[in-house]
Amino acid sequence: MKNIYLLSLLFILFSCQDLFQFNPNEIRLEEHEQDLNAKNIQRLSQYKAGDTLKFVLIGDSQRFYDEVQSFVSKVNSEEDVAFVLLAGDITDFGLSKEFKWINDRLRQLEVPYITIIGNHDMLGNGPLVYSKMFGPTDFSFDVGRYQFICLNTNSLESGMSGSVPDLPWLKKQLDDGSHQRQAFVVSHIPPFDNGFDSTLEKNYASILAHSGRVKLSMHGHRHQFSVSRPYQDGVTYLVAASLNKRSYTLVTAWDDQFKVEEKLF
């Protein structure tokens, strides 16, 4: 009789394995939860960009699940928004369940969403989950003639090794002669934050300023909305508030100009 009970229990456990997570660091993703940045960029390639481009930047989503749900409802009511950028700290502890819970909400957006890795996303198995779920941490994509360059600036979690952010890669992207209009650079930690490798700060700012194409560098991490020009070199640095502030940023771009608006929900 004991063997029958044991076999029954094993049958229940294995037939319902998707209901259980035996290890919090376990990575189990469905096909529709993999390579999401590439899939959303492919969706975005169908967008017919006109003279004006509108997109949304949000900061840290972390454990703010109710606010994420409210944000999705609000942005779905906005007109002419092409896509959403999440500037890192998707999660709080880098757990696969956290990534999945945020994606379950953001996938309800009527427009594509694209993420950048944050320092909290690099905790534990976070980098591996991010790579499987979203893809590379340094990547770029185009919307019309606008270029978006997304990179990992989580220097502290990379041991302040002098290799994060990857400035040679960034410069190569900006030197690409096929792009004529604005380039937007997006990362989690801004260069003037102590989580950014201070030995790379001036070079980062110099690369952006001397490219002649970057007017706006966009970030999260600090949880407070701010717009500044810390280096007085013509480049504006935008930091989006975390979503628990019930705030997102609407960016409108045209020619070599842009407008930034903080929106509350």
PDB file of C-alpha atoms in Angstrom:
ATOM      1  CA  MET A   1       0.000   0.000   0.000  1.00  0.00           C
ATOM      2  CA  LYS A   2       2.857   2.390   0.819  1.00  0.00           C
ATOM      3  CA  ASN A   3       4.307   1.813  -2.640  1.00  0.00           C
ATOM      4  CA  ILE A   4       0.989   2.718  -4.225  1.00  0.00           C
ATOM      5  CA  TYR A   5       0.860   5.980  -2.239  1.00  0.00           C
ATOM      6  CA  LEU A   6       4.458   6.757  -3.171  1.00  0.00           C
ATOM      7  CA  LEU A   7       3.842   6.107  -6.861  1.00  0.00           C
ATOM      8  CA  SER A   8       0.711   8.244  -6.757  1.00  0.00           C
ATOM      9  CA  LEU A   9       2.616  11.105  -5.135  1.00  0.00           C
ATOM     10  CA  LEU A  10       5.414  10.905  -7.710  1.00  0.00           C
ATOM     11  CA  PHE A  11       2.870  10.889 -10.523  1.00  0.00           C
ATOM     12  CA  ILE A  12       1.199  14.022  -9.168  1.00  0.00           C
ATOM     13  CA  LEU A  13       4.520  15.823  -8.716  1.00  0.00           C
ATOM     14  CA  PHE A  14       5.858  15.081 -12.181  1.00  0.00           C
ATOM     15  CA  SER A  15       2.560  15.636 -13.994  1.00  0.00           C
ATOM     16  CA  CYS A  16       2.246  19.044 -12.303  1.00  0.00           C
ATOM     17  CA  GLN A  17       5.914  20.044 -12.403  1.00  0.00           C
ATOM     18  CA  ASP A  18       5.135  23.398 -14.043  1.00  0.00           C
ATOM     19  CA  LEU A  19       3.287  24.368 -10.847  1.00  0.00           C
ATOM     20  CA  PHE A  20       6.363  23.918  -8.664  1.00  0.00           C
ATOM     21  CA  GLN A  21       9.748  25.606  -8.553  1.00  0.00           C
ATOM     22  CA  PHE A  22      12.142  23.354  -6.679  1.00  0.00           C
ATOM     23  CA  ASN A  23      14.988  25.886  -6.592  1.00  0.00           C
ATOM     24  CA  PRO A  24      14.590  29.706  -6.661  1.00  0.00           C
ATOM     25  CA  ASN A  25      17.610  29.907  -9.001  1.00  0.00           C
ATOM     26  CA  GLU A  26      16.036  27.473 -11.450  1.00  0.00           C
ATOM     27  CA  ILE A  27      15.619  28.770 -15.015  1.00  0.00           C
ATOM     28  CA  ARG A  28      12.582  27.428 -16.821  1.00  0.00           C
ATOM     29  CA  LEU A  29      11.315  29.521 -19.725  1.00  0.00           C
ATOM     30  CA  GLU A  30       8.627  28.824 -22.286  1.00  0.00           C
ATOM     31  CA  GLU A  31       9.382  29.561 -25.935  1.00  0.00           C
ATOM     32  CA  HIS A  32       7.298  32.745 -25.797  1.00  0.00           C
ATOM     33  CA  GLU A  33       9.476  33.942 -22.880  1.00  0.00           C
ATOM     34  CA  GLN A  34      12.792  33.699 -24.751  1.00  0.00           C
ATOM     35  CA  ASP A  35      14.738  36.233 -26.868  1.00  0.00           C
ATOM     36  CA  LEU A  36      12.162  38.897 -26.115  1.00  0.00           C
ATOM     37  CA  ASN A  37      14.261  41.903 -27.143  1.00  0.00           C
ATOM     38  CA  ALA A  38      14.906  40.411 -30.588  1.00  0.00           C
ATOM     39  CA  LYS A  39      11.241  39.513 -30.981  1.00  0.00           C
ATOM     40  CA  ASN A  40      10.064  42.974 -29.960  1.00  0.00           C
ATOM     41  CA  ILE A  41      12.639  44.697 -32.168  1.00  0.00           C
ATOM     42  CA  GLN A  42      11.319  42.581 -35.047  1.00  0.00           C
ATOM     43  CA  ARG A  43       7.794  43.769 -34.227  1.00  0.00           C
ATOM     44  CA  LEU A  44       9.078  47.325 -34.091  1.00  0.00           C
ATOM     45  CA  SER A  45      10.639  46.998 -37.542  1.00  0.00           C
ATOM     46  CA  GLN A  46       7.095  47.023 -38.927  1.00  0.00           C
ATOM     47  CA  TYR A  47       6.469  50.462 -37.393  1.00  0.00           C
ATOM     48  CA  LYS A  48       6.219  53.221 -39.985  1.00  0.00           C
ATOM     49  CA  ALA A  49       8.211  56.050 -38.409  1.00  0.00           C
ATOM     50  CA  GLY A  50       7.321  59.491 -39.687  1.00  0.00           C
ATOM     51  CA  ASP A  51       9.047  62.800 -39.087  1.00  0.00           C
ATOM     52  CA  THR A  52       8.219  62.540 -35.372  1.00  0.00           C
ATOM     53  CA  LEU A  53       8.890  59.552 -33.115  1.00  0.00           C
ATOM     54  CA  LYS A  54       7.305  59.086 -29.678  1.00  0.00           C
ATOM     55  CA  PHE A  55       8.484  56.472 -27.213  1.00  0.00           C
ATOM     56  CA  VAL A  56       8.272  55.837 -23.466  1.00  0.00           C
ATOM     57  CA  LEU A  57      11.161  55.389 -21.008  1.00  0.00           C
ATOM     58  CA  ILE A  58      10.566  53.781 -17.622  1.00  0.00           C
ATOM     59  CA  GLY A  59      12.906  53.123 -14.732  1.00  0.00           C
ATOM     60  CA  ASP A  60      13.144  50.278 -12.260  1.00  0.00           C
ATOM     61  CA  SER A  61      10.147  47.910 -12.152  1.00  0.00           C
ATOM     62  CA  GLN A  62      11.580  45.555  -9.484  1.00  0.00           C
ATOM     63  CA  ARG A  63       8.767  44.345  -7.185  1.00  0.00           C
ATOM     64  CA  PHE A  64       6.307  47.081  -8.130  1.00  0.00           C
ATOM     65  CA  TYR A  65       3.850  44.692  -9.785  1.00  0.00           C
ATOM     66  CA  ASP A  66       0.658  46.691  -9.158  1.00  0.00           C
ATOM     67  CA  GLU A  67       2.284  49.850 -10.498  1.00  0.00           C
ATOM     68  CA  VAL A  68       3.515  47.983 -13.589  1.00  0.00           C
ATOM     69  CA  GLN A  69      -0.043  46.836 -14.270  1.00  0.00           C
ATOM     70  CA  SER A  70      -1.353  50.405 -13.900  1.00  0.00           C
ATOM     71  CA  PHE A  71       1.437  51.697 -16.150  1.00  0.00           C
ATOM     72  CA  VAL A  72       0.475  49.232 -18.889  1.00  0.00           C
ATOM     73  CA  SER A  73      -3.138  50.407 -18.794  1.00  0.00           C
ATOM     74  CA  LYS A  74      -2.060  54.036 -18.955  1.00  0.00           C
ATOM     75  CA  VAL A  75       0.382  53.641 -21.853  1.00  0.00           C
ATOM     76  CA  ASN A  76      -2.143  51.606 -23.812  1.00  0.00           C
ATOM     77  CA  SER A  77      -4.319  54.724 -23.758  1.00  0.00           C
ATOM     78  CA  GLU A  78      -1.525  56.968 -25.125  1.00  0.00           C
ATOM     79  CA  GLU A  79      -1.671  57.842 -28.812  1.00  0.00           C
ATOM     80  CA  ASP A  80       1.181  57.327 -31.296  1.00  0.00           C
ATOM     81  CA  VAL A  81       3.646  55.696 -28.875  1.00  0.00           C
ATOM     82  CA  ALA A  82       5.953  53.431 -30.879  1.00  0.00           C
ATOM     83  CA  PHE A  83       7.521  51.372 -28.057  1.00  0.00           C
ATOM     84  CA  VAL A  84       8.580  51.258 -24.401  1.00  0.00           C
ATOM     85  CA  LEU A  85      12.142  51.136 -23.036  1.00  0.00           C
ATOM     86  CA  LEU A  86      12.717  49.674 -19.561  1.00  0.00           C
ATOM     87  CA  ALA A  87      16.062  51.044 -18.359  1.00  0.00           C
ATOM     88  CA  GLY A  88      17.089  48.183 -16.095  1.00  0.00           C
ATOM     89  CA  ASP A  89      16.339  46.677 -12.696  1.00  0.00           C
ATOM     90  CA  ILE A  90      13.548  44.606 -14.104  1.00  0.00           C
ATOM     91  CA  THR A  91      13.874  42.513 -10.938  1.00  0.00           C
ATOM     92  CA  ASP A  92      14.941  42.949  -7.335  1.00  0.00           C
ATOM     93  CA  PHE A  93      16.922  39.735  -6.805  1.00  0.00           C
ATOM     94  CA  GLY A  94      17.629  38.475 -10.347  1.00  0.00           C
ATOM     95  CA  LEU A  95      15.259  35.507  -9.941  1.00  0.00           C
ATOM     96  CA  SER A  96      13.656  33.944 -13.007  1.00  0.00           C
ATOM     97  CA  LYS A  97      10.213  34.175 -11.378  1.00  0.00           C
ATOM     98  CA  GLU A  98      10.645  37.940 -11.029  1.00  0.00           C
ATOM     99  CA  PHE A  99      11.563  38.297 -14.699  1.00  0.00           C
ATOM    100  CA  LYS A 100       8.513  36.210 -15.629  1.00  0.00           C
ATOM    101  CA  TRP A 101       6.148  38.153 -13.391  1.00  0.00           C
ATOM    102  CA  ILE A 102       7.194  41.477 -14.937  1.00  0.00           C
ATOM    103  CA  ASN A 103       6.990  40.063 -18.450  1.00  0.00           C
ATOM    104  CA  ASP A 104       3.508  38.686 -17.756  1.00  0.00           C
ATOM    105  CA  ARG A 105       2.402  42.278 -17.186  1.00  0.00           C
ATOM    106  CA  LEU A 106       4.457  44.109 -19.814  1.00  0.00           C
ATOM    107  CA  ARG A 107       3.450  41.687 -22.553  1.00  0.00           C
ATOM    108  CA  GLN A 108      -0.036  43.204 -22.209  1.00  0.00           C
ATOM    109  CA  LEU A 109       1.318  46.413 -23.754  1.00  0.00           C
ATOM    110  CA  GLU A 110      -0.094  47.125 -27.195  1.00  0.00           C
ATOM    111  CA  VAL A 111       3.371  48.216 -28.338  1.00  0.00           C
ATOM    112  CA  PRO A 112       6.736  46.394 -28.173  1.00  0.00           C
ATOM    113  CA  TYR A 113       8.867  46.746 -25.059  1.00  0.00           C
ATOM    114  CA  ILE A 114      12.662  46.479 -24.906  1.00  0.00           C
ATOM    115  CA  THR A 115      14.788  46.088 -21.780  1.00  0.00           C
ATOM    116  CA  ILE A 116      18.292  46.995 -20.625  1.00  0.00           C
ATOM    117  CA  ILE A 117      20.004  45.030 -17.848  1.00  0.00           C
ATOM    118  CA  GLY A 118      20.228  46.651 -14.404  1.00  0.00           C
ATOM    119  CA  ASN A 119      22.474  46.003 -11.415  1.00  0.00           C
ATOM    120  CA  HIS A 120      19.751  44.086  -9.543  1.00  0.00           C
ATOM    121  CA  ASP A 121      19.260  41.920 -12.635  1.00  0.00           C
ATOM    122  CA  MET A 122      22.901  40.840 -12.272  1.00  0.00           C
ATOM    123  CA  LEU A 123      22.399  39.260  -8.841  1.00  0.00           C
ATOM    124  CA  GLY A 124      22.555  35.478  -8.533  1.00  0.00           C
ATOM    125  CA  ASN A 125      21.648  33.777 -11.821  1.00  0.00           C
ATOM    126  CA  GLY A 126      20.206  37.032 -13.132  1.00  0.00           C
ATOM    127  CA  PRO A 127      22.701  37.504 -16.005  1.00  0.00           C
ATOM    128  CA  LEU A 128      21.960  34.017 -17.310  1.00  0.00           C
ATOM    129  CA  VAL A 129      18.193  34.509 -17.011  1.00  0.00           C
ATOM    130  CA  TYR A 130      18.457  37.887 -18.738  1.00  0.00           C
ATOM    131  CA  SER A 131      20.501  36.466 -21.617  1.00  0.00           C
ATOM    132  CA  LYS A 132      17.999  33.653 -22.177  1.00  0.00           C
ATOM    133  CA  MET A 133      14.919  35.789 -21.750  1.00  0.00           C
ATOM    134  CA  PHE A 134      16.002  39.042 -23.420  1.00  0.00           C
ATOM    135  CA  GLY A 135      19.335  38.452 -25.183  1.00  0.00           C
ATOM    136  CA  PRO A 136      22.695  40.303 -25.229  1.00  0.00           C
ATOM    137  CA  THR A 137      23.345  43.077 -22.729  1.00  0.00           C
ATOM    138  CA  ASP A 138      24.929  45.323 -25.398  1.00  0.00           C
ATOM    139  CA  PHE A 139      22.858  45.769 -28.547  1.00  0.00           C
ATOM    140  CA  SER A 140      21.466  48.395 -30.892  1.00  0.00           C
ATOM    141  CA  PHE A 141      18.424  48.776 -33.107  1.00  0.00           C
ATOM    142  CA  ASP A 142      16.928  51.294 -35.497  1.00  0.00           C
ATOM    143  CA  VAL A 143      13.496  52.864 -35.667  1.00  0.00           C
ATOM    144  CA  GLY A 144      13.302  54.611 -38.993  1.00  0.00           C
ATOM    145  CA  ARG A 145      16.479  56.656 -39.208  1.00  0.00           C
ATOM    146  CA  TYR A 146      16.866  56.869 -35.428  1.00  0.00           C
ATOM    147  CA  GLN A 147      19.431  54.649 -33.722  1.00  0.00           C
ATOM    148  CA  PHE A 148      19.069  53.281 -30.189  1.00  0.00           C
ATOM    149  CA  ILE A 149      22.252  52.010 -28.525  1.00  0.00           C
ATOM    150  CA  CYS A 150      21.675  49.947 -25.380  1.00  0.00           C
ATOM    151  CA  LEU A 151      24.522  48.872 -23.121  1.00  0.00           C
ATOM    152  CA  ASN A 152      25.441  47.434 -19.758  1.00  0.00           C
ATOM    153  CA  THR A 153      26.821  50.114 -17.411  1.00  0.00           C
ATOM    154  CA  ASN A 154      26.662  48.040 -14.205  1.00  0.00           C
ATOM    155  CA  SER A 155      30.346  48.464 -13.456  1.00  0.00           C
ATOM    156  CA  LEU A 156      30.222  47.567  -9.756  1.00  0.00           C
ATOM    157  CA  GLU A 157      28.597  44.179 -10.416  1.00  0.00           C
ATOM    158  CA  SER A 158      31.304  43.563 -13.030  1.00  0.00           C
ATOM    159  CA  GLY A 159      34.085  44.148 -10.501  1.00  0.00           C
ATOM    160  CA  MET A 160      35.025  47.661 -11.696  1.00  0.00           C
ATOM    161  CA  SER A 161      37.226  45.879 -14.212  1.00  0.00           C
ATOM    162  CA  GLY A 162      37.447  48.737 -16.710  1.00  0.00           C
ATOM    163  CA  SER A 163      35.532  46.706 -19.301  1.00  0.00           C
ATOM    164  CA  VAL A 164      31.973  47.700 -18.335  1.00  0.00           C
ATOM    165  CA  PRO A 165      30.657  49.685 -20.054  1.00  0.00           C
ATOM    166  CA  ASP A 166      32.251  48.486 -23.285  1.00  0.00           C
ATOM    167  CA  LEU A 167      33.364  51.867 -24.623  1.00  0.00           C
ATOM    168  CA  PRO A 168      35.096  50.585 -27.800  1.00  0.00           C
ATOM    169  CA  TRP A 169      31.821  48.893 -28.760  1.00  0.00           C
ATOM    170  CA  LEU A 170      29.879  52.084 -27.996  1.00  0.00           C
ATOM    171  CA  LYS A 171      32.218  54.205 -30.115  1.00  0.00           C
ATOM    172  CA  LYS A 172      31.973  51.730 -32.999  1.00  0.00           C
ATOM    173  CA  GLN A 173      28.192  52.002 -32.924  1.00  0.00           C
ATOM    174  CA  LEU A 174      28.314  55.783 -32.988  1.00  0.00           C
ATOM    175  CA  ASP A 175      30.911  55.839 -35.786  1.00  0.00           C
ATOM    176  CA  ASP A 176      28.587  53.824 -38.030  1.00  0.00           C
ATOM    177  CA  GLY A 177      28.336  56.042 -41.109  1.00  0.00           C
ATOM    178  CA  SER A 178      25.016  54.563 -42.225  1.00  0.00           C
ATOM    179  CA  HIS A 179      23.191  56.580 -39.557  1.00  0.00           C
ATOM    180  CA  GLN A 180      22.611  60.269 -40.099  1.00  0.00           C
ATOM    181  CA  ARG A 181      19.963  61.238 -37.564  1.00  0.00           C
ATOM    182  CA  GLN A 182      19.918  61.228 -33.776  1.00  0.00           C
ATOM    183  CA  ALA A 183      21.349  58.362 -31.760  1.00  0.00           C
ATOM    184  CA  PHE A 184      19.906  57.683 -28.319  1.00  0.00           C
ATOM    185  CA  VAL A 185      22.085  55.888 -25.762  1.00  0.00           C
ATOM    186  CA  VAL A 186      20.279  53.859 -23.094  1.00  0.00           C
ATOM    187  CA  SER A 187      21.701  52.162 -19.985  1.00  0.00           C
ATOM    188  CA  HIS A 188      20.812  51.572 -16.372  1.00  0.00           C
ATOM    189  CA  ILE A 189      23.441  53.446 -14.340  1.00  0.00           C
ATOM    190  CA  PRO A 190      24.283  57.014 -15.435  1.00  0.00           C
ATOM    191  CA  PRO A 191      27.997  57.893 -15.696  1.00  0.00           C
ATOM    192  CA  PHE A 192      27.871  60.334 -12.768  1.00  0.00           C
ATOM    193  CA  ASP A 193      26.669  57.641 -10.331  1.00  0.00           C
ATOM    194  CA  ASN A 194      29.087  55.788  -8.039  1.00  0.00           C
ATOM    195  CA  GLY A 195      27.924  52.460  -9.496  1.00  0.00           C
ATOM    196  CA  PHE A 196      29.557  53.489 -12.799  1.00  0.00           C
ATOM    197  CA  ASP A 197      33.309  52.919 -13.207  1.00  0.00           C
ATOM    198  CA  SER A 198      34.750  56.381 -12.476  1.00  0.00           C
ATOM    199  CA  THR A 199      37.823  55.658 -14.631  1.00  0.00           C
ATOM    200  CA  LEU A 200      35.501  55.422 -17.657  1.00  0.00           C
ATOM    201  CA  GLU A 201      33.186  58.341 -16.879  1.00  0.00           C
ATOM    202  CA  LYS A 202      34.983  61.109 -18.793  1.00  0.00           C
ATOM    203  CA  ASN A 203      35.634  58.885 -21.789  1.00  0.00           C
ATOM    204  CA  TYR A 204      31.971  57.851 -21.907  1.00  0.00           C
ATOM    205  CA  ALA A 205      30.824  61.471 -21.891  1.00  0.00           C
ATOM    206  CA  SER A 206      33.454  62.411 -24.475  1.00  0.00           C
ATOM    207  CA  ILE A 207      32.414  59.636 -26.869  1.00  0.00           C
ATOM    208  CA  LEU A 208      28.795  60.802 -26.747  1.00  0.00           C
ATOM    209  CA  ALA A 209      29.615  64.486 -27.115  1.00  0.00           C
ATOM    210  CA  HIS A 210      32.114  64.090 -29.958  1.00  0.00           C
ATOM    211  CA  SER A 211      29.905  61.761 -31.976  1.00  0.00           C
ATOM    212  CA  GLY A 212      27.801  64.725 -33.030  1.00  0.00           C
ATOM    213  CA  ARG A 213      24.713  62.494 -33.058  1.00  0.00           C
ATOM    214  CA  VAL A 214      23.831  62.031 -29.389  1.00  0.00           C
ATOM    215  CA  LYS A 215      21.657  64.648 -27.747  1.00  0.00           C
ATOM    216  CA  LEU A 216      20.148  62.412 -25.080  1.00  0.00           C
ATOM    217  CA  SER A 217      21.563  59.681 -22.798  1.00  0.00           C
ATOM    218  CA  MET A 218      18.825  57.798 -20.896  1.00  0.00           C
ATOM    219  CA  HIS A 219      19.046  55.901 -17.605  1.00  0.00           C
ATOM    220  CA  GLY A 220      17.263  54.491 -14.543  1.00  0.00           C
ATOM    221  CA  HIS A 221      18.757  53.345 -11.204  1.00  0.00           C
ATOM    222  CA  ARG A 222      18.317  56.520  -9.140  1.00  0.00           C
ATOM    223  CA  HIS A 223      14.536  56.127  -8.729  1.00  0.00           C
ATOM    224  CA  GLN A 224      13.950  59.873  -9.189  1.00  0.00           C
ATOM    225  CA  PHE A 225      13.134  61.705 -12.418  1.00  0.00           C
ATOM    226  CA  SER A 226      15.830  64.179 -13.446  1.00  0.00           C
ATOM    227  CA  VAL A 227      17.095  65.999 -16.532  1.00  0.00           C
ATOM    228  CA  SER A 228      20.565  67.545 -16.470  1.00  0.00           C
ATOM    229  CA  ARG A 229      23.649  68.502 -18.455  1.00  0.00           C
ATOM    230  CA  PRO A 230      26.412  67.588 -15.987  1.00  0.00           C
ATOM    231  CA  TYR A 231      29.278  67.882 -18.490  1.00  0.00           C
ATOM    232  CA  GLN A 232      28.163  71.079 -20.259  1.00  0.00           C
ATOM    233  CA  ASP A 233      28.897  69.472 -23.625  1.00  0.00           C
ATOM    234  CA  GLY A 234      25.486  69.615 -25.307  1.00  0.00           C
ATOM    235  CA  VAL A 235      24.371  66.140 -24.191  1.00  0.00           C
ATOM    236  CA  THR A 236      21.331  65.882 -21.917  1.00  0.00           C
ATOM    237  CA  TYR A 237      21.165  63.085 -19.313  1.00  0.00           C
ATOM    238  CA  LEU A 238      17.695  61.821 -18.507  1.00  0.00           C
ATOM    239  CA  VAL A 239      17.009  59.597 -15.481  1.00  0.00           C
ATOM    240  CA  ALA A 240      13.575  57.966 -15.309  1.00  0.00           C
ATOM    241  CA  ALA A 241      11.823  57.505 -11.979  1.00  0.00           C
ATOM    242  CA  SER A 242      11.189  54.016 -10.640  1.00  0.00           C
ATOM    243  CA  LEU A 243       7.689  52.750 -11.305  1.00  0.00           C
ATOM    244  CA  ASN A 244       6.649  52.874  -7.656  1.00  0.00           C
ATOM    245  CA  LYS A 245       6.706  56.663  -8.120  1.00  0.00           C
ATOM    246  CA  ARG A 246       3.881  56.075 -10.619  1.00  0.00           C
ATOM    247  CA  SER A 247       5.846  58.010 -13.212  1.00  0.00           C
ATOM    248  CA  TYR A 248       7.013  57.395 -16.767  1.00  0.00           C
ATOM    249  CA  THR A 249       8.786  59.580 -19.317  1.00  0.00           C
ATOM    250  CA  LEU A 250       7.445  60.374 -22.770  1.00  0.00           C
ATOM    251  CA  VAL A 251      10.146  61.301 -25.289  1.00  0.00           C
ATOM    252  CA  THR A 252       9.273  62.947 -28.591  1.00  0.00           C
ATOM    253  CA  ALA A 253      12.014  63.156 -31.241  1.00  0.00           C
ATOM    254  CA  TRP A 254      12.190  64.914 -34.581  1.00  0.00           C
ATOM    255  CA  ASP A 255      15.162  65.800 -36.803  1.00  0.00           C
ATOM    256  CA  ASP A 256      17.950  66.463 -34.257  1.00  0.00           C
ATOM    257  CA  GLN A 257      15.596  67.714 -31.550  1.00  0.00           C
ATOM    258  CA  PHE A 258      13.732  66.055 -28.696  1.00  0.00           C
ATOM    259  CA  LYS A 259      11.242  66.843 -25.937  1.00  0.00           C
ATOM    260  CA  VAL A 260      11.005  65.095 -22.558  1.00  0.00           C
ATOM    261  CA  GLU A 261       7.830  64.979 -20.458  1.00  0.00           C
ATOM    262  CA  GLU A 262       7.327  63.287 -17.112  1.00  0.00           C
ATOM    263  CA  LYS A 263       3.882  61.684 -16.934  1.00  0.00           C
ATOM    264  CA  LEU A 264       2.152  60.519 -13.773  1.00  0.00           C
ATOM    265  CA  PHE A 265      -0.396  57.719 -13.555  1.00  0.00           C
TER     266      PHE A 265
END
